[in-house]
PDB file of C-alpha atoms and ligand atoms in Angstrom:
ATOM      1  CA  MET A  63       0.000   0.000   0.000  1.00 43.00           C
ATOM      2  CA  SER A  64       1.607   3.246  -1.022  1.00 44.00           C
ATOM      3  CA  LEU A  65       1.367   6.000   1.578  1.00 46.00           C
ATOM      4  CA  ASN A  66      -0.408   8.518  -0.588  1.00 50.00           C
ATOM      5  CA  LEU A  67      -3.266   6.077  -1.236  1.00 59.00           C
ATOM      6  CA  VAL A  68      -4.498   6.259   2.358  1.00 77.00           C
ATOM      7  CA  ASP A  69      -7.437   8.629   2.727  1.00 79.00           C
ATOM      8  CA  THR A  70      -6.886  10.469   6.010  1.00 79.00           C
ATOM      9  CA  THR A  71     -10.257  12.309   5.873  1.00 80.00           C
ATOM     10  CA  TYR A  72     -13.352  10.869   7.527  1.00 78.00           C
ATOM     11  CA  GLU A  73     -15.238  10.593   4.242  1.00 82.00           C
ATOM     12  CA  SER A  74     -14.529   6.969   3.271  1.00 81.00           C
ATOM     13  CA  TYR A  75     -15.468   5.568   6.668  1.00 80.00           C
ATOM     14  CA  ALA A  76     -18.573   7.744   6.918  1.00 83.00           C
ATOM     15  CA  ASN A  77     -19.715   6.264   3.575  1.00 85.00           C
ATOM     16  CA  LEU A  78     -19.518   2.632   4.733  1.00 86.00           C
ATOM     17  CA  PRO A  79     -22.901   0.888   5.083  1.00 88.00           C
ATOM     18  CA  GLU A  80     -21.945  -0.397   8.587  1.00 87.00           C
ATOM     19  CA  TYR A  81     -21.339   3.194   9.758  1.00 91.00           C
ATOM     20  CA  ILE A  82     -24.383   4.630   8.021  1.00 94.00           C
ATOM     21  CA  SER A  83     -26.725   2.010   9.492  1.00 93.00           C
ATOM     22  CA  VAL A  84     -25.700   2.731  13.080  1.00 92.00           C
ATOM     23  CA  ASN A  85     -26.201   6.460  12.520  1.00 95.00           C
ATOM     24  CA  GLN A  86     -29.521   5.800  10.813  1.00 96.00           C
ATOM     25  CA  VAL A  87     -30.641   4.189  14.090  1.00 93.00           C
ATOM     26  CA  LEU A  88     -29.799   7.453  15.877  1.00 95.00           C
ATOM     27  CA  ILE A  89     -31.583   9.632  13.321  1.00 97.00           C
ATOM     28  CA  ASP A  90     -34.670   7.386  13.370  1.00 96.00           C
ATOM     29  CA  GLN A  91     -35.016   7.977  17.142  1.00 93.00           C
ATOM     30  CA  ILE A  92     -35.369  11.756  16.789  1.00 96.00           C
ATOM     31  CA  ASP A  93     -38.753  13.204  17.675  1.00 95.00           C
ATOM     32  CA  LEU A  94     -39.302  15.516  14.710  1.00 97.00           C
ATOM     33  CA  ASP A  95     -42.300  17.280  16.227  1.00 95.00           C
ATOM     34  CA  GLY A  96     -41.545  21.034  16.221  1.00 96.00           C
ATOM     35  CA  VAL A  97     -38.065  20.607  14.730  1.00 98.00           C
ATOM     36  CA  ARG A  98     -37.175  23.420  12.290  1.00 98.00           C
ATOM     37  CA  ARG A  99     -33.605  24.441  13.079  1.00 98.00           C
ATOM     38  CA  VAL A 100     -30.888  21.947  13.884  1.00 98.00           C
ATOM     39  CA  ALA A 101     -27.203  22.012  14.866  1.00 98.00           C
ATOM     40  CA  ASP A 102     -24.986  19.127  13.681  1.00 98.00           C
ATOM     41  CA  LEU A 103     -21.883  19.537  15.837  1.00 98.00           C
ATOM     42  CA  ALA A 104     -18.512  18.073  14.797  1.00 98.00           C
ATOM     43  CA  CYS A 105     -20.396  17.252  11.603  1.00 98.00           C
ATOM     44  CA  GLY A 106     -17.397  15.864   9.711  1.00 96.00           C
ATOM     45  CA  THR A 107     -18.386  15.336   6.092  1.00 95.00           C
ATOM     46  CA  GLY A 108     -22.072  15.810   6.910  1.00 97.00           C
ATOM     47  CA  LEU A 109     -23.350  12.240   7.297  1.00 97.00           C
ATOM     48  CA  LEU A 110     -25.896  12.981  10.065  1.00 98.00           C
ATOM     49  CA  SER A 111     -27.107  16.126   8.296  1.00 98.00           C
ATOM     50  CA  GLY A 112     -27.710  14.109   5.123  1.00 98.00           C
ATOM     51  CA  LEU A 113     -29.584  11.342   6.938  1.00 98.00           C
ATOM     52  CA  LEU A 114     -31.739  13.890   8.772  1.00 98.00           C
ATOM     53  CA  LEU A 115     -32.564  15.769   5.567  1.00 98.00           C
ATOM     54  CA  ASP A 116     -33.630  12.477   3.966  1.00 98.00           C
ATOM     55  CA  ARG A 117     -36.094  12.014   6.835  1.00 98.00           C
ATOM     56  CA  ALA A 118     -37.069  15.663   7.265  1.00 98.00           C
ATOM     57  CA  PRO A 119     -36.433  17.587   4.016  1.00 98.00           C
ATOM     58  CA  ASP A 120     -37.853  20.856   5.368  1.00 98.00           C
ATOM     59  CA  VAL A 121     -35.417  21.474   8.225  1.00 98.00           C
ATOM     60  CA  ALA A 122     -32.462  23.884   8.213  1.00 98.00           C
ATOM     61  CA  ILE A 123     -29.201  22.532   9.622  1.00 98.00           C
ATOM     62  CA  CYS A 124     -26.099  24.357  10.784  1.00 98.00           C
ATOM     63  CA  GLY A 125     -23.169  21.913  10.599  1.00 98.00           C
ATOM     64  CA  VAL A 126     -20.028  22.865  12.499  1.00 98.00           C
ATOM     65  CA  ASP A 127     -16.615  21.183  12.403  1.00 97.00           C
ATOM     66  CA  LEU A 128     -13.151  22.266  13.454  1.00 96.00           C
ATOM     67  CA  ASP A 129     -11.483  20.791  10.376  1.00 94.00           C
ATOM     68  CA  PRO A 130     -11.779  22.800   7.114  1.00 96.00           C
ATOM     69  CA  GLU A 131     -11.064  19.681   5.057  1.00 93.00           C
ATOM     70  CA  GLN A 132     -14.200  17.939   6.418  1.00 94.00           C
ATOM     71  CA  THR A 133     -16.463  21.026   6.075  1.00 97.00           C
ATOM     72  CA  GLY A 134     -15.072  21.526   2.556  1.00 97.00           C
ATOM     73  CA  ILE A 135     -16.111  18.002   1.562  1.00 96.00           C
ATOM     74  CA  ALA A 136     -19.520  18.489   3.223  1.00 97.00           C
ATOM     75  CA  GLY A 137     -20.068  21.783   1.387  1.00 98.00           C
ATOM     76  CA  ARG A 138     -19.226  20.283  -1.995  1.00 98.00           C
ATOM     77  CA  THR A 139     -21.385  17.189  -1.394  1.00 97.00           C
ATOM     78  CA  PHE A 140     -24.438  19.206  -0.329  1.00 98.00           C
ATOM     79  CA  ALA A 141     -23.956  21.722  -3.158  1.00 98.00           C
ATOM     80  CA  GLY A 142     -23.967  18.742  -5.536  1.00 98.00           C
ATOM     81  CA  ARG A 143     -27.311  17.607  -4.055  1.00 96.00           C
ATOM     82  CA  GLY A 144     -28.738  21.150  -4.282  1.00 97.00           C
ATOM     83  CA  ARG A 145     -29.076  21.210  -0.448  1.00 98.00           C
ATOM     84  CA  LEU A 146     -26.359  23.705   0.533  1.00 98.00           C
ATOM     85  CA  LEU A 147     -27.259  26.834   2.487  1.00 98.00           C
ATOM     86  CA  SER A 148     -24.636  29.536   1.991  1.00 97.00           C
ATOM     87  CA  GLY A 149     -24.104  30.410   5.653  1.00 97.00           C
ATOM     88  CA  LEU A 150     -25.723  31.474   8.909  1.00 98.00           C
ATOM     89  CA  GLU A 151     -27.924  34.118   7.297  1.00 98.00           C
ATOM     90  CA  ALA A 152     -29.345  31.562   4.860  1.00 98.00           C
ATOM     91  CA  PHE A 153     -29.781  29.069   7.732  1.00 98.00           C
ATOM     92  CA  ARG A 154     -31.791  31.675   9.686  1.00 98.00           C
ATOM     93  CA  ALA A 155     -33.959  32.742   6.721  1.00 98.00           C
ATOM     94  CA  GLU A 156     -37.681  32.020   6.954  1.00 96.00           C
ATOM     95  CA  GLY A 157     -38.466  28.645   5.360  1.00 97.00           C
ATOM     96  CA  ALA A 158     -34.784  27.713   4.890  1.00 98.00           C
ATOM     97  CA  LYS A 159     -34.197  24.058   3.944  1.00 98.00           C
ATOM     98  CA  GLY A 160     -30.839  22.341   3.664  1.00 98.00           C
ATOM     99  CA  ALA A 161     -27.537  22.669   5.504  1.00 98.00           C
ATOM    100  CA  CYS A 162     -24.711  25.152   5.879  1.00 98.00           C
ATOM    101  CA  PHE A 163     -21.258  24.138   7.103  1.00 98.00           C
ATOM    102  CA  LEU A 164     -19.050  26.330   9.277  1.00 98.00           C
ATOM    103  CA  THR A 165     -15.437  25.706  10.246  1.00 98.00           C
ATOM    104  CA  GLN A 166     -15.593  26.361  13.950  1.00 95.00           C
ATOM    105  CA  SER A 167     -15.034  24.720  17.314  1.00 96.00           C
ATOM    106  CA  ALA A 168     -18.185  23.067  18.666  1.00 97.00           C
ATOM    107  CA  ASP A 169     -17.696  24.520  22.123  1.00 94.00           C
ATOM    108  CA  GLU A 170     -17.925  28.164  21.002  1.00 94.00           C
ATOM    109  CA  LEU A 171     -20.834  28.385  18.619  1.00 97.00           C
ATOM    110  CA  PRO A 172     -21.970  31.396  16.588  1.00 97.00           C
ATOM    111  CA  LEU A 173     -25.610  30.536  17.392  1.00 98.00           C
ATOM    112  CA  GLU A 174     -28.032  32.536  19.552  1.00 98.00           C
ATOM    113  CA  ASP A 175     -29.410  31.321  22.871  1.00 98.00           C
ATOM    114  CA  GLY A 176     -32.320  28.925  22.290  1.00 98.00           C
ATOM    115  CA  GLU A 177     -31.967  29.198  18.511  1.00 98.00           C
ATOM    116  CA  VAL A 178     -32.214  25.504  17.630  1.00 98.00           C
ATOM    117  CA  ASP A 179     -34.812  22.787  18.258  1.00 98.00           C
ATOM    118  CA  LEU A 180     -32.383  19.878  17.980  1.00 98.00           C
ATOM    119  CA  VAL A 181     -28.666  19.385  18.593  1.00 98.00           C
ATOM    120  CA  MET A 182     -26.927  16.251  17.363  1.00 98.00           C
ATOM    121  CA  ILE A 183     -23.316  15.153  17.589  1.00 98.00           C
ATOM    122  CA  GLY A 184     -22.261  11.913  15.918  1.00 97.00           C
ATOM    123  CA  ASN A 185     -19.278   9.970  17.228  1.00 95.00           C
ATOM    124  CA  ALA A 186     -17.366  13.034  18.365  1.00 96.00           C
ATOM    125  CA  ILE A 187     -18.493  14.021  21.864  1.00 97.00           C
ATOM    126  CA  HIS A 188     -15.524  12.106  23.319  1.00 94.00           C
ATOM    127  CA  LEU A 189     -13.224  14.495  21.417  1.00 92.00           C
ATOM    128  CA  MET A 190     -14.432  17.628  23.181  1.00 95.00           C
ATOM    129  CA  PRO A 191     -11.508  18.881  25.285  1.00 92.00           C
ATOM    130  CA  ASP A 192     -13.763  20.388  27.976  1.00 94.00           C
ATOM    131  CA  LYS A 193     -16.907  18.247  28.158  1.00 96.00           C
ATOM    132  CA  ASP A 194     -18.728  20.513  30.641  1.00 97.00           C
ATOM    133  CA  LYS A 195     -18.069  23.606  28.559  1.00 97.00           C
ATOM    134  CA  PHE A 196     -19.300  21.786  25.457  1.00 98.00           C
ATOM    135  CA  LEU A 197     -22.499  20.574  27.169  1.00 98.00           C
ATOM    136  CA  ALA A 198     -23.167  24.076  28.522  1.00 98.00           C
ATOM    137  CA  GLU A 199     -22.929  25.362  24.948  1.00 98.00           C
ATOM    138  CA  VAL A 200     -25.390  22.675  23.770  1.00 98.00           C
ATOM    139  CA  ALA A 201     -27.848  23.693  26.515  1.00 98.00           C
ATOM    140  CA  ARG A 202     -27.404  27.388  25.638  1.00 98.00           C
ATOM    141  CA  ILE A 203     -28.306  27.039  21.938  1.00 98.00           C
ATOM    142  CA  LEU A 204     -31.207  24.604  22.513  1.00 98.00           C
ATOM    143  CA  ARG A 205     -34.686  26.061  23.025  1.00 98.00           C
ATOM    144  CA  PRO A 206     -36.465  24.833  26.177  1.00 98.00           C
ATOM    145  CA  GLY A 207     -37.929  21.420  25.359  1.00 98.00           C
ATOM    146  CA  GLY A 208     -35.486  20.946  22.469  1.00 98.00           C
ATOM    147  CA  GLU A 209     -33.761  17.587  22.015  1.00 98.00           C
ATOM    148  CA  PHE A 210     -30.073  16.699  22.316  1.00 98.00           C
ATOM    149  CA  ILE A 211     -28.965  13.418  20.784  1.00 98.00           C
ATOM    150  CA  PHE A 212     -25.556  11.803  20.406  1.00 98.00           C
ATOM    151  CA  ASN A 213     -23.698   8.547  19.905  1.00 97.00           C
ATOM    152  CA  SER A 214     -20.100   7.478  20.476  1.00 96.00           C
ATOM    153  CA  LEU A 215     -17.801   4.544  19.768  1.00 93.00           C
ATOM    154  CA  PHE A 216     -15.285   5.749  22.361  1.00 92.00           C
ATOM    155  CA  TYR A 217     -16.666   5.222  25.846  1.00 95.00           C
ATOM    156  CA  VAL A 218     -16.204   2.923  28.808  1.00 94.00           C
ATOM    157  CA  GLY A 219     -18.096  -0.238  27.809  1.00 94.00           C
ATOM    158  CA  THR A 220     -17.510  -0.067  24.041  1.00 94.00           C
ATOM    159  CA  PHE A 221     -15.588  -3.352  23.860  1.00 93.00           C
ATOM    160  CA  PRO A 222     -17.758  -6.489  23.874  1.00 94.00           C
ATOM    161  CA  GLU A 223     -16.291  -9.137  26.123  1.00 93.00           C
ATOM    162  CA  GLY A 224     -13.244 -10.809  24.596  1.00 92.00           C
ATOM    163  CA  SER A 225     -12.776  -8.245  21.808  1.00 94.00           C
ATOM    164  CA  GLU A 226     -10.138  -6.067  23.451  1.00 91.00           C
ATOM    165  CA  PRO A 227      -7.179  -8.344  22.508  1.00 94.00           C
ATOM    166  CA  ILE A 228      -8.063  -7.792  18.835  1.00 95.00           C
ATOM    167  CA  TYR A 229      -7.531  -4.028  19.230  1.00 92.00           C
ATOM    168  CA  THR A 230      -4.320  -4.637  21.160  1.00 93.00           C
ATOM    169  CA  GLU A 231      -3.038  -6.945  18.402  1.00 96.00           C
ATOM    170  CA  TRP A 232      -3.937  -4.315  15.788  1.00 95.00           C
ATOM    171  CA  LEU A 233      -1.902  -1.646  17.581  1.00 94.00           C
ATOM    172  CA  LYS A 234       0.971  -4.078  18.083  1.00 95.00           C
ATOM    173  CA  GLN A 235       1.070  -5.016  14.385  1.00 96.00           C
ATOM    174  CA  SER A 236       0.819  -1.345  13.369  1.00 96.00           C
ATOM    175  CA  ALA A 237       3.813  -0.523  15.591  1.00 95.00           C
ATOM    176  CA  ILE A 238       5.780  -3.397  13.977  1.00 96.00           C
ATOM    177  CA  ILE A 239       4.977  -2.022  10.517  1.00 96.00           C
ATOM    178  CA  LEU A 240       6.143   1.436  11.593  1.00 95.00           C
ATOM    179  CA  ASP A 241       9.389  -0.077  12.816  1.00 95.00           C
ATOM    180  CA  GLU A 242       9.853  -1.945   9.503  1.00 96.00           C
ATOM    181  CA  LYS A 243       9.267   1.255   7.529  1.00 94.00           C
ATOM    182  CA  ASN A 244      11.782   3.035   9.716  1.00 93.00           C
ATOM    183  CA  ARG A 245      14.433   0.367   9.244  1.00 95.00           C
ATOM    184  CA  ALA A 246      13.875   0.370   5.467  1.00 94.00           C
ATOM    185  CA  ARG A 247      14.390   4.134   5.368  1.00 93.00           C
ATOM    186  CA  ILE A 248      17.557   3.947   7.400  1.00 94.00           C
ATOM    187  CA  ALA A 249      18.871   1.074   5.240  1.00 94.00           C
ATOM    188  CA  ALA A 250      18.231   3.231   2.158  1.00 94.00           C
ATOM    189  CA  GLY A 251      20.275   6.047   3.703  1.00 95.00           C
ATOM    190  CA  GLU A 252      17.174   8.182   4.412  1.00 93.00           C
ATOM    191  CA  PRO A 253      16.557   9.966   7.710  1.00 91.00           C
ATOM    192  CA  PRO A 254      14.382   8.043  10.217  1.00 90.00           C
ATOM    193  CA  ILE A 255      10.661   8.812  10.479  1.00 92.00           C
ATOM    194  CA  PRO A 256      10.471  11.986  12.550  1.00 90.00           C
ATOM    195  CA  ARG A 257       8.572  11.894  15.835  1.00 87.00           C
ATOM    196  CA  LYS A 258       7.422  14.868  17.876  1.00 83.00           C
ATOM    197  CA  ARG A 259       7.479  14.257  21.599  1.00 72.00           C
ATOM    198  CA  GLY A 260       4.680  15.362  23.877  1.00 58.00           C
ATOM    199  CA  GLY A 261       1.043  15.797  22.847  1.00 52.00           C
ATOM    200  CA  GLY A 262      -0.755  12.580  23.533  1.00 50.00           C
ATOM    201  CA  GLY A 263      -4.058  10.970  22.713  1.00 48.00           C
ATOM    202  CA  ARG A 264      -7.377  12.631  23.291  1.00 47.00           C
ATOM    203  CA  ALA A 265      -9.720   9.967  22.014  1.00 43.00           C
ATOM    204  CA  PHE A 266      -8.230   6.618  22.882  1.00 50.00           C
ATOM    205  CA  ALA A 267      -8.882   5.286  26.356  1.00 50.00           C
ATOM    206  CA  LYS A 268      -8.025   8.643  27.883  1.00 60.00           C
ATOM    207  CA  GLY A 269     -10.821  10.550  29.502  1.00 75.00           C
ATOM    208  CA  TRP A 270     -13.477   8.129  28.234  1.00 90.00           C
ATOM    209  CA  LEU A 271     -16.706   8.229  30.228  1.00 96.00           C
ATOM    210  CA  SER A 272     -19.228   5.498  30.929  1.00 96.00           C
ATOM    211  CA  PRO A 273     -22.860   6.021  29.829  1.00 97.00           C
ATOM    212  CA  GLU A 274     -23.656   6.831  33.501  1.00 97.00           C
ATOM    213  CA  GLY A 275     -20.805   9.369  33.526  1.00 97.00           C
ATOM    214  CA  TRP A 276     -22.177  11.041  30.398  1.00 98.00           C
ATOM    215  CA  ALA A 277     -25.723  11.041  31.784  1.00 98.00           C
ATOM    216  CA  GLU A 278     -24.498  12.815  34.926  1.00 98.00           C
ATOM    217  CA  LYS A 279     -22.718  15.470  32.918  1.00 98.00           C
ATOM    218  CA  VAL A 280     -25.703  16.024  30.613  1.00 98.00           C
ATOM    219  CA  ALA A 281     -27.938  16.444  33.681  1.00 98.00           C
ATOM    220  CA  ALA A 282     -25.437  18.821  35.309  1.00 98.00           C
ATOM    221  CA  ALA A 283     -25.670  20.995  32.176  1.00 98.00           C
ATOM    222  CA  GLY A 284     -29.411  21.424  32.840  1.00 98.00           C
ATOM    223  CA  MET A 285     -30.821  18.794  30.488  1.00 98.00           C
ATOM    224  CA  THR A 286     -33.000  15.789  31.325  1.00 98.00           C
ATOM    225  CA  VAL A 287     -31.744  12.466  30.000  1.00 98.00           C
ATOM    226  CA  THR A 288     -34.638  10.634  28.316  1.00 98.00           C
ATOM    227  CA  SER A 289     -32.873   7.521  27.066  1.00 97.00           C
ATOM    228  CA  VAL A 290     -29.540   5.733  27.141  1.00 97.00           C
ATOM    229  CA  GLY A 291     -29.063   2.970  24.601  1.00 95.00           C
ATOM    230  CA  ARG A 292     -26.497   0.656  23.124  1.00 95.00           C
ATOM    231  CA  SER A 293     -26.218  -0.814  19.614  1.00 92.00           C
ATOM    232  CA  GLU A 294     -23.907  -3.615  18.627  1.00 92.00           C
ATOM    233  CA  SER A 295     -22.004  -3.101  15.414  1.00 92.00           C
ATOM    234  CA  ILE A 296     -19.661  -5.334  13.504  1.00 92.00           C
ATOM    235  CA  ILE A 297     -16.606  -3.564  12.155  1.00 93.00           C
ATOM    236  CA  SER A 298     -15.401  -5.299   9.023  1.00 92.00           C
ATOM    237  CA  ARG A 299     -11.776  -5.645   7.957  1.00 94.00           C
ATOM    238  CA  SER A 300     -12.143  -2.816   5.439  1.00 91.00           C
ATOM    239  CA  GLY A 301     -14.102  -0.730   7.985  1.00 90.00           C
ATOM    240  CA  LEU A 302     -11.318  -0.925  10.548  1.00 93.00           C
ATOM    241  CA  GLN A 303      -8.790  -0.098   7.828  1.00 93.00           C
ATOM    242  CA  LEU A 304     -10.685   3.087   7.030  1.00 90.00           C
ATOM    243  CA  ILE A 305     -11.012   3.956  10.733  1.00 89.00           C
ATOM    244  CA  GLY A 306      -7.245   3.472  11.152  1.00 89.00           C
ATOM    245  CA  ALA A 307      -6.519   5.593   8.115  1.00 89.00           C
ATOM    246  CA  TYR A 308      -8.620   8.510   9.435  1.00 87.00           C
ATOM    247  CA  GLY A 309      -6.063  11.155  10.377  1.00 84.00           C
ATOM    248  CA  GLY A 310      -7.960  12.311  13.481  1.00 82.00           C
ATOM    249  CA  LEU A 311      -7.576   8.865  15.050  1.00 85.00           C
ATOM    250  CA  ALA A 312      -4.142   8.071  13.583  1.00 88.00           C
ATOM    251  CA  GLU A 313      -2.663  11.116  15.276  1.00 85.00           C
ATOM    252  CA  VAL A 314      -4.049   9.856  18.585  1.00 85.00           C
ATOM    253  CA  LEU A 315      -3.147   6.161  18.241  1.00 88.00           C
ATOM    254  CA  MET A 316       0.361   6.863  16.940  1.00 90.00           C
ATOM    255  CA  SER A 317       0.834  10.184  18.542  1.00 85.00           C
ATOM    256  CA  GLY A 318       3.801  12.272  17.387  1.00 89.00           C
ATOM    257  CA  TYR A 319       4.384  10.536  14.021  1.00 92.00           C
ATOM    258  CA  PRO A 320       3.478  12.219  10.712  1.00 92.00           C
ATOM    259  CA  VAL A 321      -0.240  11.558  10.228  1.00 91.00           C
ATOM    260  CA  ASP A 322       0.063  10.059   6.736  1.00 91.00           C
ATOM    261  CA  ILE A 323       2.666   7.525   7.904  1.00 94.00           C
ATOM    262  CA  ALA A 324       0.707   6.673  11.076  1.00 93.00           C
ATOM    263  CA  ALA A 325      -2.467   6.270   8.989  1.00 93.00           C
ATOM    264  CA  ALA A 326      -0.730   3.938   6.511  1.00 94.00           C
ATOM    265  CA  CYS A 327       0.657   1.763   9.340  1.00 96.00           C
ATOM    266  CA  LEU A 328      -2.751   1.478  11.027  1.00 95.00           C
ATOM    267  CA  PHE A 329      -4.362   0.664   7.678  1.00 95.00           C
ATOM    268  CA  GLU A 330      -1.860  -2.113   6.970  1.00 96.00           C
ATOM    269  CA  GLY A 331      -1.872  -3.279  10.586  1.00 96.00           C
ATOM    270  CA  VAL A 332      -5.485  -4.441  10.266  1.00 96.00           C
ATOM    271  CA  ASP A 333      -4.639  -7.093   7.681  1.00 96.00           C
ATOM    272  CA  ARG A 334      -1.751  -8.408   9.742  1.00 97.00           C
ATOM    273  CA  ALA A 335      -3.768  -8.543  12.973  1.00 97.00           C
ATOM    274  CA  PHE A 336      -6.850 -10.086  11.349  1.00 97.00           C
ATOM    275  CA  ASP A 337      -4.725 -12.681   9.485  1.00 97.00           C
ATOM    276  CA  GLU A 338      -2.832 -13.474  12.689  1.00 95.00           C
ATOM    277  CA  MET A 339      -6.084 -13.980  14.599  1.00 95.00           C
ATOM    278  CA  GLY A 340      -7.961 -15.636  11.733  1.00 96.00           C
ATOM    279  CA  ILE A 341     -10.883 -13.179  11.867  1.00 96.00           C
ATOM    280  CA  GLU A 342     -12.748 -11.008   9.365  1.00 96.00           C
ATOM    281  CA  SER A 343     -14.494  -8.541  11.667  1.00 95.00           C
ATOM    282  CA  VAL A 344     -14.544  -7.227  15.203  1.00 95.00           C
ATOM    283  CA  PRO A 345     -17.620  -6.408  17.311  1.00 94.00           C
ATOM    284  CA  ARG A 346     -18.056  -3.064  19.027  1.00 94.00           C
ATOM    285  CA  TYR A 347     -20.812  -1.341  21.008  1.00 96.00           C
ATOM    286  CA  TRP A 348     -22.102   2.147  20.277  1.00 96.00           C
ATOM    287  CA  MET A 349     -23.557   4.285  23.055  1.00 97.00           C
ATOM    288  CA  GLU A 350     -26.624   6.364  22.171  1.00 97.00           C
ATOM    289  CA  MET A 351     -28.106   9.035  24.400  1.00 98.00           C
ATOM    290  CA  LYS A 352     -31.058  11.409  24.188  1.00 98.00           C
ATOM    291  CA  ALA A 353     -31.929  14.336  26.440  1.00 98.00           C
ATOM    292  CA  ARG A 354     -34.324  17.286  26.601  1.00 98.00           C
ATOM    293  CA  ARG A 355     -33.444  20.819  27.555  1.00 98.00           C
TER     294      ARG A 355
HETATM  295  C1  LIG B 516     -15.140  10.759  14.118  1.00 73.14           C
HETATM  296  S1  LIG B 516     -15.487  12.207  13.201  1.00 73.14           S
HETATM  297  C2  LIG B 516     -17.286  12.220  13.175  1.00 73.14           C
HETATM  298  C3  LIG B 516     -17.841  13.079  12.073  1.00 73.14           C
HETATM  299  C4  LIG B 516     -19.351  13.014  11.857  1.00 73.14           C
HETATM  300  N1  LIG B 516     -20.092  13.463  12.996  1.00 73.14           N
HETATM  301  C5  LIG B 516     -19.776  11.616  11.452  1.00 73.14           C
HETATM  302  O1  LIG B 516     -20.269  10.862  12.308  1.00 73.14           O
HETATM  303  O2  LIG B 516     -19.618  11.265  10.274  1.00 73.14           O
HETATM  304  C6  LIG B 516     -15.110  13.431  14.430  1.00 73.14           C
HETATM  305  C7  LIG B 516     -15.173  14.866  13.923  1.00 73.14           C
HETATM  306  O3  LIG B 516     -15.051  15.753  15.056  1.00 73.14           O
HETATM  307  C8  LIG B 516     -14.377  16.912  14.618  1.00 73.14           C
HETATM  308  N2  LIG B 516     -13.933  17.657  15.813  1.00 73.14           N
HETATM  309  C9  LIG B 516     -13.027  17.279  16.727  1.00 73.14           C
HETATM  310  N3  LIG B 516     -12.943  18.200  17.717  1.00 73.14           N
HETATM  311  C10 LIG B 516     -13.829  19.189  17.417  1.00 73.14           C
HETATM  312  C11 LIG B 516     -14.224  20.410  18.046  1.00 73.14           C
HETATM  313  N4  LIG B 516     -13.683  20.820  19.182  1.00 73.14           N
HETATM  314  N5  LIG B 516     -15.166  21.163  17.447  1.00 73.14           N
HETATM  315  C12 LIG B 516     -15.720  20.768  16.272  1.00 73.14           C
HETATM  316  N6  LIG B 516     -15.390  19.638  15.637  1.00 73.14           N
HETATM  317  C13 LIG B 516     -14.459  18.844  16.192  1.00 73.14           C
HETATM  318  C14 LIG B 516     -13.288  16.352  13.724  1.00 73.14           C
HETATM  319  O4  LIG B 516     -12.746  17.340  12.868  1.00 73.14           O
HETATM  320  C15 LIG B 516     -14.050  15.251  12.964  1.00 73.14           C
HETATM  321  O5  LIG B 516     -14.611  15.729  11.760  1.00 73.14           O
END
C-alpha cells in the first residue's frame, strides 16, 4: 500500500454501510415534532445532516466542524445535491431548507441562545476537550424542550467481552509495521521517520466516560436524559482499515508521528492482525443518548 493512497479524511469511513446504518438508528429515534432548526456539531463530512434531511427535508441545519477539510467536503457534497445553504444568514432565513457548514469549534458556537430545536453530535463528543463547557454550549443554543442526541464509539463499555485483545493486536502489528518502515528508510540512507514528543491521545482510552458518567454530565448541564441505549455493530476488515486511516484517530493512536505515515501503518496493521487472529471482523458497542433541555 503506497502512503499517498491512504485517505486520512473521515469521508470513506462515513460512507460505509456499517457506519451509516448505526447512525440511521440514531436519526430514526429523533422526535421531529416542532423541529425546524438543527445544529450538527462536529459534523465531519455531513453524514448525520444528510440522513436527517432524507427524513425531514424541510429542516435547516447548521453543521459545524473544526477541520476545514471535512467542512469543505460536506459543502461540496451538499452543493452537488442542491441542499447547501450559503451560511448562517441563509440558515436563519424564513423557510430555509438544507444545511450550511461552518469551520468552527463546537464549544464556542456562533448561534443565539435557544436558537435551535435539535442538537446532534455523531461519534465526536468524546473528542471535546472540555466536556462541561461543550455541554453548557449545547444547553445554551437549545430552546427549552429541544432535544439533544448523540452517539459514540469511544466510551467505557464499548468493547464487547473478549474483543479487546483484537484491538491490542492491531496496535501491536501497526507498531511493527512502523518499525519496519523506519528500518527500510535507514537502510536506504534516508533519515528516520520523525517523531514529535509530547502531545498525547485525546480519544483513545483517555478521559473516556461510561454512559452513567455522560448522563451525569448532561444532567449537570441542565438537560433531562430521556434515554440511554447501546447498539452492537460489527466492524469489518475494510471498515477498521478506514477507521485506522482517518487522520484524526491516527494522530491519537500513533501520537507524534506524521499523520500520513501513522495512517498507513494502522491501515496495513489491520490485515496483519486479522490474518494473525484468523478473523474477518470485530464487534463493538455504540452508546446512544437522548436528552431534553
Ligand atoms: C469521528 S469524526 C465524526 C464526524 C461526523 N459526525 C460523522 O459521524 O460522520 C469526528 C469529527 O469531530 C471533529 N472535531 C473534533 N474536535 C472538534 C471540536 N472541538 N469542534 C468541532 N469539531 C471537532 C473532527 O474534525 C471530525 O470531523
